[in-house]
């Protein structure tokens, strides 16, 4: 039973390498789910007298401000958004309004609970959908629109992304491991560092963790020992194995002490290509390292932190957020 | 308390070395087995947090003494001055560390405050905070009054109005 398992392993990588070379699929961005927009039940009041509208809207903005629904227009014809139903606990909406201000008395003819868009629309498509529920404000974002279009990269760019991913797969084959991270400096189109999954020897040396340390080595730092080519910090024998690829290796050099301070800082501006979606530890390490973009090919159902279990890139309180792309295979 | 005081001393040492002041001590059966502090600038590696350095210390300790690494971590108790970040929390979970005591919470990167790693790693350490939090917070405040000398100009400016950045 063990035998076929052993033999199958390298073949999987070969299959993947083959599809990497032949595929014409575009890459897709991994972000918040932008297709289904949440709704929130909200009280809407019908104003009896048209002449009261502007006065009441002013009063509502003062006395019942609804910060989280500022993307909504407050008025639609003679109807106004009052507040989410969750604001009004056990009271009736009439009593709630009276509590907020006496001026709301006898203004409304009827109340209704309506589901309205909970979040501001970010894409044109979302705006079209949201409008059907309630009029919204919308600020089109060309970059975001392109990111979600599925045509973010040109054919040429896609080729280069696939080539760097090929480096990751070939290196995984060479190291005989399940994951490899390849760090690329896009300003000089060059592979800066490679990290392989070395956790069988060291439980912290996952591919991304090792790659980050190898990047540190190119910046005169680093914490882990390893035998590397002194010049590139990438294994010489691996470089030899990859020599037929149309890929450049090496990092920007510091010529002086001054340049060291203005030169590459951590992984700022660098792109990282990983065979497998990084785990929580590795994904957060890449946030700390301030990587620009992360590309990965295979989902990590167990503890993947860019798509499968959580999406670290959507956690708004983090000080750095990278873009994540997948869809290689 | 005694171990947290030692962790605070390590955090002070980090501050003197111009690193984000976080210190950490690993204890096993009442005996200290590793101690370290943040070494991000020294190594130019943003993952060299106090906890990760301690893990490396334990690993080489195990190697020297021919101990089984995986088993060794299982009853280690961690004292760290700031709530472990998402990365360190995940690392400690993966090693099945027994218990973690921390000083002040980590609003920017906390592995419980910002993203609860328990949702992904259900097994692993019990987390207890608020052990000498004022002392830990005071060190961080002192650090962020100054700036990170190794960051490029633009980043130094951006950082100056942040509270907790690294770790
Ligand atoms: Zn990992
Ligand atoms: Zn940490």
mmCIF file with all atom_site columns, N, CA and C and ligand atoms in Angstrom, chain A residues 206 279 281-282, ligand 1:
data_model
loop_
_atom_site.group_PDB
_atom_site.id
_atom_site.type_symbol
_atom_site.label_atom_id
_atom_site.label_alt_id
_atom_site.label_comp_id
_atom_site.label_asym_id
_atom_site.label_entity_id
_atom_site.label_seq_id
_atom_site.pdbx_PDB_ins_code
_atom_site.Cartn_x
_atom_site.Cartn_y
_atom_site.Cartn_z
_atom_site.occupancy
_atom_site.B_iso_or_equiv
_atom_site.pdbx_formal_charge
_atom_site.auth_seq_id
_atom_site.auth_comp_id
_atom_site.auth_asym_id
_atom_site.auth_atom_id
_atom_site.pdbx_PDB_model_num
ATOM   1  N  N   . UNK A 1 206 ? 8.744  26.575 7.896  1.00 0.00 ? 206 UNK A N   1
ATOM   2  C  CA  . UNK A 1 206 ? 7.812  26.437 6.775  1.00 0.00 ? 206 UNK A CA  1
ATOM   3  C  C   . UNK A 1 206 ? 8.393  27.250 5.611  1.00 0.00 ? 206 UNK A C   1
ATOM   4  N  N   . UNK A 1 279 ? -0.030 28.723 5.783  1.00 0.00 ? 279 UNK A N   1
ATOM   5  C  CA  . UNK A 1 279 ? -0.793 28.550 7.018  1.00 0.00 ? 279 UNK A CA  1
ATOM   6  C  C   . UNK A 1 279 ? -0.905 29.897 7.734  1.00 0.00 ? 279 UNK A C   1
ATOM   7  N  N   . UNK A 1 281 ? 0.444  30.997 10.519 1.00 0.00 ? 281 UNK A N   1
ATOM   8  C  CA  . UNK A 1 281 ? 1.740  31.535 10.938 1.00 0.00 ? 281 UNK A CA  1
ATOM   9  C  C   . UNK A 1 281 ? 2.457  32.188 9.758  1.00 0.00 ? 281 UNK A C   1
ATOM   10 N  N   . UNK A 1 282 ? 2.528  31.456 8.650  1.00 0.00 ? 282 UNK A N   1
ATOM   11 C  CA  . UNK A 1 282 ? 3.257  31.951 7.479  1.00 0.00 ? 282 UNK A CA  1
ATOM   12 C  C   . UNK A 1 282 ? 2.585  33.171 6.861  1.00 0.00 ? 282 UNK A C   1
HETATM 13 ZN ZN1 . LIG C 2 .   ? 3.223  27.747 7.437  1.00 0.00 ? 1   LIG C ZN1 1
#
